[in-house]
Short mmCIF file of C-alpha atoms in Angstrom, two decimals:
data_model
loop_
_atom_site.label_atom_id
_atom_site.label_comp_id
_atom_site.label_asym_id
_atom_site.label_seq_id
_atom_site.Cartn_x
_atom_site.Cartn_y
_atom_site.Cartn_z
CA MET A 1 111.23 116.21 169.75
CA THR A 2 112.37 112.98 168.04
CA ASN A 3 108.82 111.57 168.12
CA ALA A 4 107.15 114.88 167.34
CA ARG A 5 104.92 114.93 164.28
CA ALA A 6 105.16 117.66 161.67
CA TRP A 7 101.84 119.28 160.73
CA PHE A 8 100.85 121.57 157.87
CA VAL A 9 97.56 123.35 158.55
CA THR A 10 95.78 125.79 156.22
CA GLY A 11 93.22 128.32 157.41
CA ALA A 12 95.17 128.22 160.66
CA SER A 13 94.66 131.69 162.09
CA ARG A 14 91.23 131.18 163.63
CA GLY A 15 88.42 128.72 164.28
CA LEU A 16 89.03 125.02 163.82
CA GLY A 17 92.39 125.61 162.14
CA ARG A 18 93.78 127.44 165.13
CA ALA A 19 92.32 124.82 167.48
CA TYR A 20 94.17 122.09 165.58
CA VAL A 21 97.41 124.09 165.70
CA GLU A 22 97.14 124.63 169.44
CA ALA A 23 96.28 120.98 170.11
CA ALA A 24 99.24 119.77 168.06
CA LEU A 25 101.59 122.12 169.91
CA ASP A 26 100.18 120.98 173.26
CA ALA A 27 100.96 117.41 172.20
CA GLY A 28 104.60 118.37 171.60
CA ASP A 29 104.33 118.35 167.81
CA CYS A 30 105.71 120.82 165.27
CA VAL A 31 103.42 122.89 163.06
CA VAL A 32 103.62 124.96 159.93
CA ALA A 33 100.53 127.17 160.09
CA ALA A 34 99.35 128.86 156.90
CA ALA A 35 96.71 131.56 156.55
CA ARG A 36 95.94 134.63 154.49
CA ASP A 37 96.63 136.63 157.62
CA ALA A 38 98.94 134.83 160.02
CA GLY A 39 99.08 137.84 162.36
CA PRO A 40 96.68 136.39 164.97
CA LEU A 41 99.17 133.55 165.50
CA ALA A 42 102.14 135.80 166.26
CA ALA A 43 101.90 135.47 170.05
CA LEU A 44 101.56 131.70 169.77
CA ALA A 45 104.63 131.56 167.54
CA ALA A 46 106.58 133.60 170.09
CA ASP A 47 105.70 131.02 172.75
CA HIS A 48 106.83 128.15 170.49
CA PRO A 49 109.70 129.59 168.41
CA ASP A 50 111.20 126.19 167.59
CA ARG A 51 107.97 124.33 166.85
CA LEU A 52 105.66 126.77 165.06
CA VAL A 53 106.37 128.30 161.66
CA LEU A 54 103.95 130.85 160.21
CA LEU A 55 103.29 131.24 156.49
CA THR A 56 101.13 133.80 154.73
CA LEU A 57 99.22 131.91 152.06
CA ASP A 58 96.23 132.31 149.79
CA VAL A 59 95.28 128.73 148.85
CA CYS A 60 93.67 130.02 145.65
CA ASP A 61 97.17 130.79 144.32
CA ARG A 62 98.40 127.43 143.02
CA ALA A 63 102.01 128.51 142.56
CA ALA A 64 102.09 130.02 146.05
CA VAL A 65 100.66 126.79 147.48
CA ARG A 66 103.45 124.72 145.93
CA GLU A 67 106.08 127.09 147.30
CA ALA A 68 104.50 127.06 150.76
CA VAL A 69 104.31 123.27 150.85
CA ASP A 70 107.97 122.99 149.85
CA ARG A 71 108.87 125.39 152.66
CA ALA A 72 106.69 123.47 155.09
CA ALA A 73 108.33 120.15 154.22
CA ALA A 74 111.77 121.70 154.63
CA ALA A 75 110.95 123.36 157.95
CA PHE A 76 110.97 120.13 159.96
CA GLY A 77 112.29 117.66 157.39
CA ARG A 78 108.99 115.94 156.66
CA LEU A 79 105.19 116.23 156.74
CA ASP A 80 103.25 113.80 158.90
CA VAL A 81 99.80 115.41 158.99
CA VAL A 82 98.33 117.78 156.39
CA VAL A 83 95.09 119.51 157.37
CA ASN A 84 93.23 121.10 154.46
CA ASN A 85 91.11 123.42 156.57
CA ALA A 86 90.93 126.75 154.71
CA GLY A 87 87.38 127.62 153.73
CA ALA A 88 84.78 130.32 153.23
CA MET A 89 81.00 130.59 153.17
CA LEU A 90 78.73 132.01 150.47
CA PHE A 91 75.37 132.69 152.08
CA GLY A 92 72.38 133.24 149.84
CA MET A 93 69.84 131.67 147.54
CA VAL A 94 70.91 130.01 144.30
CA GLU A 95 69.12 132.60 142.18
CA GLU A 96 70.80 135.46 144.00
CA ALA A 97 74.44 134.42 143.68
CA THR A 98 76.61 136.12 141.08
CA GLU A 99 79.03 134.22 138.88
CA GLU A 100 81.93 135.90 140.67
CA GLN A 101 80.62 134.81 144.08
CA ILE A 102 80.05 131.22 142.98
CA ARG A 103 83.48 130.89 141.40
CA ALA A 104 85.14 132.46 144.45
CA GLN A 105 83.40 129.91 146.69
CA PHE A 106 84.79 127.01 144.71
CA GLU A 107 88.22 128.64 144.39
CA VAL A 108 88.71 128.49 148.15
CA ASN A 109 86.76 125.44 149.28
CA PHE A 110 87.46 123.13 146.36
CA PHE A 111 90.34 124.27 144.18
CA GLY A 112 92.40 125.54 147.11
CA ALA A 113 92.20 122.16 148.81
CA VAL A 114 93.05 120.39 145.54
CA TRP A 115 96.13 122.58 145.05
CA VAL A 116 97.33 121.70 148.55
CA ALA A 117 96.72 117.99 148.00
CA GLN A 118 98.57 118.01 144.69
CA ALA A 119 101.50 119.84 146.26
CA VAL A 120 101.89 117.59 149.30
CA ILE A 121 101.52 114.21 147.59
CA PRO A 122 105.06 114.13 146.08
CA HIS A 123 106.53 114.84 149.52
CA LEU A 124 104.41 112.22 151.27
CA ARG A 125 105.07 109.65 148.54
CA ALA A 126 108.83 110.22 148.74
CA GLN A 127 108.85 109.68 152.50
CA GLY A 128 106.50 106.69 152.26
CA PHE A 129 103.89 107.89 154.75
CA GLY A 130 101.59 110.73 155.68
CA ARG A 131 98.04 111.66 156.53
CA ILE A 132 95.82 114.10 154.66
CA LEU A 133 92.78 115.44 156.50
CA GLN A 134 90.28 117.06 154.15
CA VAL A 135 87.96 119.28 156.19
CA THR A 136 84.54 119.39 154.54
CA THR A 137 81.26 119.64 156.48
CA MET A 138 78.51 117.47 157.89
CA GLY A 139 76.35 118.93 155.11
CA THR A 140 78.07 117.21 152.20
CA GLY A 141 75.17 114.78 152.01
CA GLY A 142 72.87 117.47 150.66
CA GLY A 143 72.37 121.18 150.26
CA VAL A 144 70.38 123.43 152.58
CA ALA A 145 68.64 126.60 151.44
CA ALA A 146 70.95 129.65 151.49
CA ALA A 147 74.03 127.45 151.86
CA GLY A 148 73.76 125.48 148.64
CA PHE A 149 77.01 126.62 147.05
CA TYR A 150 78.96 126.06 150.25
CA ALA A 151 77.61 122.51 150.46
CA ALA A 152 78.27 121.97 146.76
CA SER A 153 81.90 123.04 147.03
CA LYS A 154 82.45 120.80 150.04
CA SER A 155 80.60 117.90 148.39
CA ALA A 156 82.90 118.23 145.38
CA LEU A 157 85.89 118.06 147.71
CA ASP A 158 84.38 115.00 149.41
CA SER A 159 84.06 113.16 146.08
CA VAL A 160 87.56 114.04 144.91
CA SER A 161 88.97 113.04 148.28
CA GLN A 162 87.40 109.59 148.04
CA ALA A 163 89.17 109.13 144.72
CA LEU A 164 92.39 110.54 146.17
CA ALA A 165 92.30 108.06 149.04
CA MET A 166 92.28 105.15 146.59
CA GLU A 167 95.05 106.66 144.49
CA VAL A 168 97.54 107.34 147.28
CA ALA A 169 96.94 104.31 149.51
CA PRO A 170 99.69 102.27 147.78
CA PHE A 171 102.20 104.95 148.79
CA GLY A 172 101.45 104.67 152.51
CA ILE A 173 99.32 107.83 152.50
CA THR A 174 95.91 107.92 154.19
CA VAL A 175 93.08 110.35 153.55
CA THR A 176 90.29 111.14 156.00
CA ILE A 177 87.38 113.40 155.09
CA VAL A 178 86.67 115.29 158.30
CA GLN A 179 83.04 116.42 158.53
CA PRO A 180 82.57 118.92 161.38
CA GLY A 181 79.27 120.37 162.42
CA GLY A 182 78.58 123.94 163.47
CA TYR A 183 81.30 125.38 165.68
CA GLY A 184 81.92 128.97 166.74
CA THR A 185 84.52 129.54 164.03
CA GLU A 186 83.50 132.96 162.61
CA LEU A 187 82.63 131.16 159.37
CA PHE A 188 79.20 132.83 159.42
CA THR A 189 80.69 136.26 160.20
CA ARG A 190 84.20 137.11 158.99
CA GLY A 191 84.28 134.10 156.69
CA THR A 192 80.97 134.79 154.97
CA THR A 193 80.08 136.53 151.73
CA ALA A 194 76.37 137.30 151.41
CA THR A 195 74.33 137.64 148.26
CA GLU A 196 72.08 140.60 147.56
CA PRO A 197 68.76 139.40 149.04
CA ARG A 198 65.72 139.26 146.80
CA PRO A 199 62.35 140.07 148.43
CA GLU A 200 60.81 136.87 147.09
CA TYR A 201 62.86 134.87 149.63
CA GLU A 202 62.12 137.05 152.66
CA SER A 203 59.79 134.53 154.28
CA LEU A 204 62.19 131.66 153.71
CA ARG A 205 65.02 133.67 155.25
CA ALA A 206 62.86 134.27 158.31
CA GLN A 207 62.17 130.54 158.59
CA LEU A 208 65.88 129.74 158.32
CA ALA A 209 66.79 132.32 160.96
CA GLU A 210 64.23 130.82 163.34
CA MET A 211 65.44 127.30 162.61
CA TRP A 212 69.12 128.07 163.14
CA GLY A 213 68.73 130.43 166.10
CA GLU A 214 71.55 132.59 167.44
CA ASP A 215 73.73 129.92 169.04
CA ALA A 216 77.20 130.16 167.46
CA GLY A 217 77.95 126.55 168.38
CA PRO A 218 80.59 124.97 170.62
CA ASP A 219 84.09 126.38 170.92
CA PRO A 220 86.37 124.99 168.18
CA SER A 221 88.77 123.71 170.83
CA THR A 222 86.22 121.04 171.74
CA ALA A 223 86.69 119.45 168.31
CA ALA A 224 90.48 119.28 168.51
CA PRO A 225 90.70 116.17 170.75
CA VAL A 226 88.84 114.19 168.09
CA ILE A 227 91.46 115.13 165.51
CA MET A 228 94.29 114.25 167.88
CA ASP A 229 92.74 110.82 168.45
CA LEU A 230 92.21 110.44 164.69
CA VAL A 231 95.88 110.95 163.80
CA GLU A 232 96.85 108.26 166.30
CA LEU A 233 94.81 105.59 164.52
CA PRO A 234 96.94 103.16 162.48
CA GLU A 235 94.04 102.62 160.05
CA PRO A 236 91.94 105.82 160.05
CA PRO A 237 88.44 105.99 158.55
CA LEU A 238 87.73 107.54 155.18
CA HIS A 239 84.94 109.68 156.68
CA LEU A 240 84.65 111.01 160.22
CA ILE A 241 81.81 113.18 161.54
CA VAL A 242 83.02 115.56 164.26
CA GLY A 243 80.32 116.41 166.79
CA SER A 244 77.73 114.37 168.65
CA ASP A 245 74.76 116.47 167.51
CA SER A 246 76.14 116.49 163.99
CA TYR A 247 76.42 112.71 164.00
CA ASP A 248 72.74 112.40 164.89
CA MET A 249 71.72 114.91 162.21
CA VAL A 250 73.71 113.09 159.52
CA GLN A 251 72.08 109.81 160.48
CA GLN A 252 68.66 111.46 160.18
CA MET A 253 69.51 112.87 156.75
CA ASN A 254 70.77 109.49 155.58
CA ALA A 255 67.64 107.77 156.87
CA ALA A 256 65.41 110.28 155.07
CA ARG A 257 67.26 109.72 151.81
CA THR A 258 67.04 105.94 152.17
CA THR A 259 63.28 106.23 152.79
CA GLU A 260 62.88 108.34 149.67
CA TYR A 261 64.85 105.88 147.55
CA ARG A 262 62.71 102.99 148.77
CA GLN A 263 59.50 104.92 148.18
CA TRP A 264 60.40 105.29 144.51
CA GLU A 265 62.21 102.00 144.05
CA HIS A 266 59.47 100.77 141.72
CA LEU A 267 60.15 103.66 139.36
CA SER A 268 63.93 103.26 139.54
CA ARG A 269 63.68 99.57 138.61
CA ARG A 270 61.68 100.26 135.45
CA ALA A 271 64.97 100.96 133.67
CA PRO A 272 67.83 98.46 133.21
CA GLY A 273 71.37 99.29 134.28
#
């Protein structure tokens, strides 16, 4: 146990969060697992009574986040790895989304992650080390129809996390923006809020359904080894795509954007600055 790392994982009860918790425990590490409903982790906690602490937490509650982080740091005496994984999906067209739905999307995916980061930094700075993993998505490079607000909230987190990485580096803290692809995480079922569909977008919805198909994606456990390798790196990357297919898709998106920029370079260069 002397070399065991101490993890704090949000959104830990299912999907990728649970996969990270299980992988850390399998590696002999200690974990504080936080979720709105920590019940699904009860059996796992019973199997690891000395190395797994469960916390009920809504990351949208800033005060509750600070209290939870303080408890997490106290549980094992330090925090080595913080995984900002909690997230939700708003599925629907931009025109369809209500103000309440849009704000709720950002409350979880953006503000919740910011509250966690703000709360853990004093602990990591005081101990002189620590890793923050900000789980975004492979789609932060651009929005896709019906998932625009999800991508926007994750893109906002990506940008803030790049700034955060620069700010905390002098304190021995590293930040990696983890960009997973589509895994079978229940994000598109239990984790999804849908807009009220307008008939004008019926044909587009049909096209999207055909494009995406019914494959839920690989099991989340297949992504966990990548994260375990990541936390071993002495100098981790700022961005890391998780998933072979996702890597290829991101490269294609980047290539398409570069082509577009070059196509209109003559217009861009008409203005100074």
